[in-house]
Amino acid sequence: AQSVTQPDIHITVSEGASLELRCNYSYGATPYLFWYVQSPGQGLQLLLKYFSGDTLVQGIKGFEAEFKRSQSSFNLRKPSVHWSDAAEYFCAVGAQGGSEKLVFGKGTKLTVNP
Amino acid sequence: DTAVSQTPKYLVTQMGNDKSIKCEQNLGHDTMYWYKQDSKKFLKIMFSYNNKELIINETVPNRFSPKSPDKAHLNLHINSLELGDSAVYFCASSQGADLAEAFFGQGTRLTVV
């Protein structure tokens, strides 16, 4: 069965600093990988996704993520964080070829200091 | 236009009551889901429907009964509410059972007192 681990429960960065949120997955075949963001009181918004092809994917709001099969990782990055990026970030995996569900990590809360 | 809409956004109710949460999507998707987010923010799938047929039921108590009158709607009815049902419930939709990309609604915060 698939699983997702987000090792960092809470990360604090200063505005303008770079950001990397870690995500490790467990799945036997090629996974679909996703990053979602949940702003306070809001629903989930898809930031980016990886299905195949180029392992560096670009998303909305200046985010990118890199799929590394050898490390079973899909870390999210942003070169310069804005105060509006403060939110909860969820990594998710969906199985290729017939799975209808996403399995989520437990989320990483991002705090941005001015 | 809202792609996936849930009503109500907030719901406070007493133990033992029966309540429903409605979900509608205008994306033309054929698959809809209910996810539960607990107090620790952990998101877990509850149900999935494809073209009005149940395809996933993840060990959810039978007090929870999803109803899909058509493929644009997936409502969640909960009987005999318990304190532990307090959570945020998210509806989502996607196109195709093989594609795990989902669009989510804003969530319904259910508080059972």
mmCIF file of N, CA and C in Angstrom, chain B residues 10-81:
data_model
loop_
_atom_site.group_PDB
_atom_site.id
_atom_site.type_symbol
_atom_site.label_atom_id
_atom_site.label_comp_id
_atom_site.label_asym_id
_atom_site.label_seq_id
_atom_site.Cartn_x
_atom_site.Cartn_y
_atom_site.Cartn_z
ATOM 1 N N TYR B 10 -19.970 25.411 7.824
ATOM 2 C CA TYR B 10 -19.841 25.092 9.242
ATOM 3 C C TYR B 10 -21.122 24.402 9.702
ATOM 4 N N LEU B 11 -20.941 23.441 10.599
ATOM 5 C CA LEU B 11 -22.090 22.704 11.120
ATOM 6 C C LEU B 11 -21.801 22.335 12.559
ATOM 7 N N VAL B 12 -22.630 22.848 13.471
ATOM 8 C CA VAL B 12 -22.502 22.519 14.879
ATOM 9 C C VAL B 12 -23.783 21.806 15.275
ATOM 10 N N THR B 13 -23.637 20.641 15.904
ATOM 11 C CA THR B 13 -24.818 19.849 16.206
ATOM 12 C C THR B 13 -24.569 19.013 17.454
ATOM 13 N N GLN B 14 -25.626 18.512 18.034
ATOM 14 C CA GLN B 14 -25.510 17.715 19.250
ATOM 15 C C GLN B 14 -25.316 16.242 18.937
ATOM 16 N N MET B 15 -24.709 15.569 19.882
ATOM 17 C CA MET B 15 -24.549 14.113 19.764
ATOM 18 C C MET B 15 -25.896 13.450 19.529
ATOM 19 N N GLY B 16 -25.886 12.445 18.702
ATOM 20 C CA GLY B 16 -27.099 11.683 18.452
ATOM 21 C C GLY B 16 -27.919 12.176 17.285
ATOM 22 N N ASN B 17 -27.641 13.401 16.844
ATOM 23 C CA ASN B 17 -28.400 13.941 15.715
ATOM 24 C C ASN B 17 -27.955 13.300 14.400
ATOM 25 N N ASP B 18 -28.809 13.490 13.387
ATOM 26 C CA ASP B 18 -28.491 13.075 12.027
ATOM 27 C C ASP B 18 -28.314 14.335 11.179
ATOM 28 N N LYS B 19 -27.254 14.368 10.387
ATOM 29 C CA LYS B 19 -26.989 15.546 9.568
ATOM 30 C C LYS B 19 -26.482 15.130 8.188
ATOM 31 N N SER B 20 -26.639 16.057 7.243
ATOM 32 C CA SER B 20 -26.152 15.824 5.884
ATOM 33 C C SER B 20 -25.266 16.966 5.424
ATOM 34 N N ILE B 21 -24.286 16.620 4.629
ATOM 35 C CA ILE B 21 -23.426 17.601 3.969
ATOM 36 C C ILE B 21 -23.578 17.379 2.465
ATOM 37 N N LYS B 22 -23.783 18.485 1.749
ATOM 38 C CA LYS B 22 -23.990 18.359 0.316
ATOM 39 C C LYS B 22 -22.742 18.778 -0.458
ATOM 40 N N CYS B 23 -22.552 18.140 -1.605
ATOM 41 C CA CYS B 23 -21.421 18.476 -2.470
ATOM 42 C C CYS B 23 -21.867 18.435 -3.922
ATOM 43 N N GLU B 24 -21.432 19.471 -4.634
ATOM 44 C CA GLU B 24 -21.751 19.566 -6.052
ATOM 45 C C GLU B 24 -20.513 19.994 -6.815
ATOM 46 N N GLN B 25 -20.285 19.392 -7.979
ATOM 47 C CA GLN B 25 -19.177 19.837 -8.816
ATOM 48 C C GLN B 25 -19.695 20.162 -10.221
ATOM 49 N N ASN B 26 -19.158 21.243 -10.769
ATOM 50 C CA ASN B 26 -19.587 21.674 -12.107
ATOM 51 C C ASN B 26 -18.469 21.517 -13.130
ATOM 52 N N LEU B 27 -17.582 20.571 -12.856
ATOM 53 C CA LEU B 27 -16.430 20.342 -13.739
ATOM 54 C C LEU B 27 -16.687 19.257 -14.771
ATOM 55 N N GLY B 28 -17.825 18.597 -14.676
ATOM 56 C CA GLY B 28 -18.099 17.495 -15.585
ATOM 57 C C GLY B 28 -17.328 16.230 -15.249
ATOM 58 N N HIS B 29 -16.761 16.175 -14.049
ATOM 59 C CA HIS B 29 -16.002 14.993 -13.636
ATOM 60 C C HIS B 29 -16.920 13.815 -13.366
ATOM 61 N N ASP B 30 -16.364 12.613 -13.493
ATOM 62 C CA ASP B 30 -17.186 11.431 -13.264
ATOM 63 C C ASP B 30 -16.876 10.732 -11.938
ATOM 64 N N THR B 31 -15.912 11.233 -11.193
ATOM 65 C CA THR B 31 -15.542 10.603 -9.922
ATOM 66 C C THR B 31 -15.569 11.638 -8.819
ATOM 67 N N MET B 32 -16.198 11.272 -7.708
ATOM 68 C CA MET B 32 -16.270 12.173 -6.569
ATOM 69 C C MET B 32 -15.862 11.449 -5.301
ATOM 70 N N TYR B 33 -15.384 12.218 -4.327
ATOM 71 C CA TYR B 33 -14.792 11.646 -3.122
ATOM 72 C C TYR B 33 -15.258 12.407 -1.881
ATOM 73 N N TRP B 34 -15.202 11.717 -0.759
ATOM 74 C CA TRP B 34 -15.254 12.375 0.533
ATOM 75 C C TRP B 34 -13.982 12.026 1.297
ATOM 76 N N TYR B 35 -13.336 13.066 1.817
ATOM 77 C CA TYR B 35 -12.166 12.913 2.669
ATOM 78 C C TYR B 35 -12.483 13.501 4.036
ATOM 79 N N LYS B 36 -11.839 12.939 5.056
ATOM 80 C CA LYS B 36 -11.991 13.457 6.412
ATOM 81 C C LYS B 36 -10.640 13.961 6.894
ATOM 82 N N GLN B 37 -10.640 15.178 7.433
ATOM 83 C CA GLN B 37 -9.421 15.734 8.018
ATOM 84 C C GLN B 37 -9.624 15.851 9.523
ATOM 85 N N ASP B 38 -8.821 15.122 10.276
ATOM 86 C CA ASP B 38 -9.023 15.097 11.720
ATOM 87 C C ASP B 38 -8.354 16.302 12.384
ATOM 88 N N SER B 39 -8.414 16.312 13.699
ATOM 89 C CA SER B 39 -7.911 17.475 14.441
ATOM 90 C C SER B 39 -6.407 17.659 14.290
ATOM 91 N N LYS B 40 -5.720 16.596 13.892
ATOM 92 C CA LYS B 40 -4.281 16.692 13.651
ATOM 93 C C LYS B 40 -3.972 16.959 12.180
ATOM 94 N N LYS B 41 -4.982 17.342 11.439
ATOM 95 C CA LYS B 41 -4.852 17.726 10.030
ATOM 96 C C LYS B 41 -4.581 16.542 9.107
ATOM 97 N N PHE B 42 -4.747 15.338 9.605
ATOM 98 C CA PHE B 42 -4.494 14.175 8.773
ATOM 99 C C PHE B 42 -5.694 13.924 7.875
ATOM 100 N N LEU B 43 -5.429 13.875 6.561
ATOM 101 C CA LEU B 43 -6.467 13.682 5.557
ATOM 102 C C LEU B 43 -6.544 12.229 5.143
ATOM 103 N N LYS B 44 -7.771 11.706 5.173
ATOM 104 C CA LYS B 44 -7.909 10.316 4.775
ATOM 105 C C LYS B 44 -9.194 10.143 3.973
ATOM 106 N N ILE B 45 -9.112 9.342 2.918
ATOM 107 C CA ILE B 45 -10.278 9.128 2.089
ATOM 108 C C ILE B 45 -11.321 8.307 2.856
ATOM 109 N N MET B 46 -12.589 8.642 2.613
ATOM 110 C CA MET B 46 -13.689 7.880 3.182
ATOM 111 C C MET B 46 -14.388 7.070 2.094
ATOM 112 N N PHE B 47 -14.818 7.795 1.056
ATOM 113 C CA PHE B 47 -15.589 7.170 -0.022
ATOM 114 C C PHE B 47 -15.150 7.724 -1.371
ATOM 115 N N SER B 48 -15.415 6.913 -2.391
ATOM 116 C CA SER B 48 -15.234 7.376 -3.760
ATOM 117 C C SER B 48 -16.367 6.807 -4.608
ATOM 118 N N TYR B 49 -16.918 7.653 -5.450
ATOM 119 C CA TYR B 49 -17.966 7.248 -6.373
ATOM 120 C C TYR B 49 -17.520 7.548 -7.798
ATOM 121 N N ASN B 50 -17.766 6.596 -8.688
ATOM 122 C CA ASN B 50 -17.514 6.817 -10.107
ATOM 123 C C ASN B 50 -18.823 6.595 -10.858
ATOM 124 N N ASN B 51 -19.275 7.640 -11.556
ATOM 125 C CA ASN B 51 -20.559 7.545 -12.263
ATOM 126 C C ASN B 51 -21.664 6.993 -11.371
ATOM 127 N N LYS B 52 -21.753 7.517 -10.200
ATOM 128 C CA LYS B 52 -22.792 7.217 -9.203
ATOM 129 C C LYS B 52 -22.619 5.861 -8.529
ATOM 130 N N GLU B 53 -21.561 5.161 -8.836
ATOM 131 C CA GLU B 53 -21.358 3.862 -8.198
ATOM 132 C C GLU B 53 -20.243 3.925 -7.183
ATOM 133 N N LEU B 54 -20.463 3.307 -6.027
ATOM 134 C CA LEU B 54 -19.459 3.292 -4.970
ATOM 135 C C LEU B 54 -18.282 2.429 -5.392
ATOM 136 N N ILE B 55 -17.070 3.005 -5.337
ATOM 137 C CA ILE B 55 -15.888 2.224 -5.687
ATOM 138 C C ILE B 55 -14.878 2.131 -4.559
ATOM 139 N N ILE B 56 -14.937 3.033 -3.602
ATOM 140 C CA ILE B 56 -14.071 2.939 -2.427
ATOM 141 C C ILE B 56 -14.907 3.203 -1.188
ATOM 142 N N ASN B 57 -14.727 2.339 -0.196
ATOM 143 C CA ASN B 57 -15.331 2.561 1.119
ATOM 144 C C ASN B 57 -14.262 2.145 2.116
ATOM 145 N N GLU B 58 -13.631 3.134 2.715
ATOM 146 C CA GLU B 58 -12.458 2.867 3.546
ATOM 147 C C GLU B 58 -12.830 2.676 4.998
ATOM 148 N N THR B 59 -13.314 1.543 5.356
ATOM 149 C CA THR B 59 -13.615 1.176 6.752
ATOM 150 C C THR B 59 -14.258 2.326 7.526
ATOM 151 N N VAL B 60 -15.255 2.888 6.940
ATOM 152 C CA VAL B 60 -15.986 3.967 7.593
ATOM 153 C C VAL B 60 -17.203 3.363 8.290
ATOM 154 N N PRO B 61 -17.518 3.816 9.523
ATOM 155 C CA PRO B 61 -18.707 3.276 10.199
ATOM 156 C C PRO B 61 -19.947 3.399 9.326
ATOM 157 N N ASN B 62 -20.853 2.439 9.468
ATOM 158 C CA ASN B 62 -22.034 2.477 8.609
ATOM 159 C C ASN B 62 -23.015 3.577 9.005
ATOM 160 N N ARG B 63 -22.664 4.356 10.032
ATOM 161 C CA ARG B 63 -23.455 5.567 10.319
ATOM 162 C C ARG B 63 -23.262 6.610 9.204
ATOM 163 N N PHE B 64 -22.190 6.456 8.449
ATOM 164 C CA PHE B 64 -21.905 7.361 7.335
ATOM 165 C C PHE B 64 -22.444 6.730 6.052
ATOM 166 N N SER B 65 -23.323 7.444 5.387
ATOM 167 C CA SER B 65 -23.870 6.897 4.147
ATOM 168 C C SER B 65 -23.796 7.956 3.052
ATOM 169 N N PRO B 66 -22.978 7.728 2.050
ATOM 170 C CA PRO B 66 -22.926 8.639 0.909
ATOM 171 C C PRO B 66 -24.093 8.364 -0.036
ATOM 172 N N LYS B 67 -24.511 9.427 -0.697
ATOM 173 C CA LYS B 67 -25.590 9.278 -1.675
ATOM 174 C C LYS B 67 -25.216 10.093 -2.914
ATOM 175 N N SER B 68 -25.273 9.456 -4.072
ATOM 176 C CA SER B 68 -24.927 10.151 -5.311
ATOM 177 C C SER B 68 -26.124 10.120 -6.252
ATOM 178 N N PRO B 69 -26.957 11.165 -6.231
ATOM 179 C CA PRO B 69 -28.141 11.171 -7.099
ATOM 180 C C PRO B 69 -27.794 11.284 -8.578
ATOM 181 N N ASP B 70 -26.680 11.915 -8.870
ATOM 182 C CA ASP B 70 -26.163 11.986 -10.236
ATOM 183 C C ASP B 70 -24.661 12.240 -10.119
ATOM 184 N N LYS B 71 -23.978 12.204 -11.230
ATOM 185 C CA LYS B 71 -22.510 12.223 -11.112
ATOM 186 C C LYS B 71 -21.960 13.592 -10.741
ATOM 187 N N ALA B 72 -22.812 14.600 -10.686
ATOM 188 C CA ALA B 72 -22.360 15.925 -10.263
ATOM 189 C C ALA B 72 -22.548 16.152 -8.767
ATOM 190 N N HIS B 73 -23.176 15.233 -8.083
ATOM 191 C CA HIS B 73 -23.481 15.401 -6.659
ATOM 192 C C HIS B 73 -23.064 14.166 -5.862
ATOM 193 N N LEU B 74 -22.483 14.440 -4.702
ATOM 194 C CA LEU B 74 -22.199 13.356 -3.759
ATOM 195 C C LEU B 74 -22.428 13.915 -2.362
ATOM 196 N N ASN B 75 -23.530 13.497 -1.759
ATOM 197 C CA ASN B 75 -23.893 13.980 -0.437
ATOM 198 C C ASN B 75 -23.460 12.969 0.614
ATOM 199 N N LEU B 76 -23.209 13.477 1.813
ATOM 200 C CA LEU B 76 -22.781 12.622 2.913
ATOM 201 C C LEU B 76 -23.779 12.757 4.051
ATOM 202 N N HIS B 77 -24.412 11.646 4.396
ATOM 203 C CA HIS B 77 -25.361 11.653 5.510
ATOM 204 C C HIS B 77 -24.742 10.913 6.683
ATOM 205 N N ILE B 78 -24.867 11.519 7.856
ATOM 206 C CA ILE B 78 -24.285 10.905 9.051
ATOM 207 C C ILE B 78 -25.384 10.720 10.089
ATOM 208 N N ASN B 79 -25.574 9.490 10.522
ATOM 209 C CA ASN B 79 -26.572 9.184 11.559
ATOM 210 C C ASN B 79 -25.918 9.135 12.926
ATOM 211 N N SER B 80 -26.716 9.412 13.931
ATOM 212 C CA SER B 80 -26.286 9.244 15.332
ATOM 213 C C SER B 80 -24.890 9.816 15.567
ATOM 214 N N LEU B 81 -24.749 11.095 15.334
ATOM 215 C CA LEU B 81 -23.434 11.736 15.416
ATOM 216 C C LEU B 81 -22.784 11.531 16.770
#
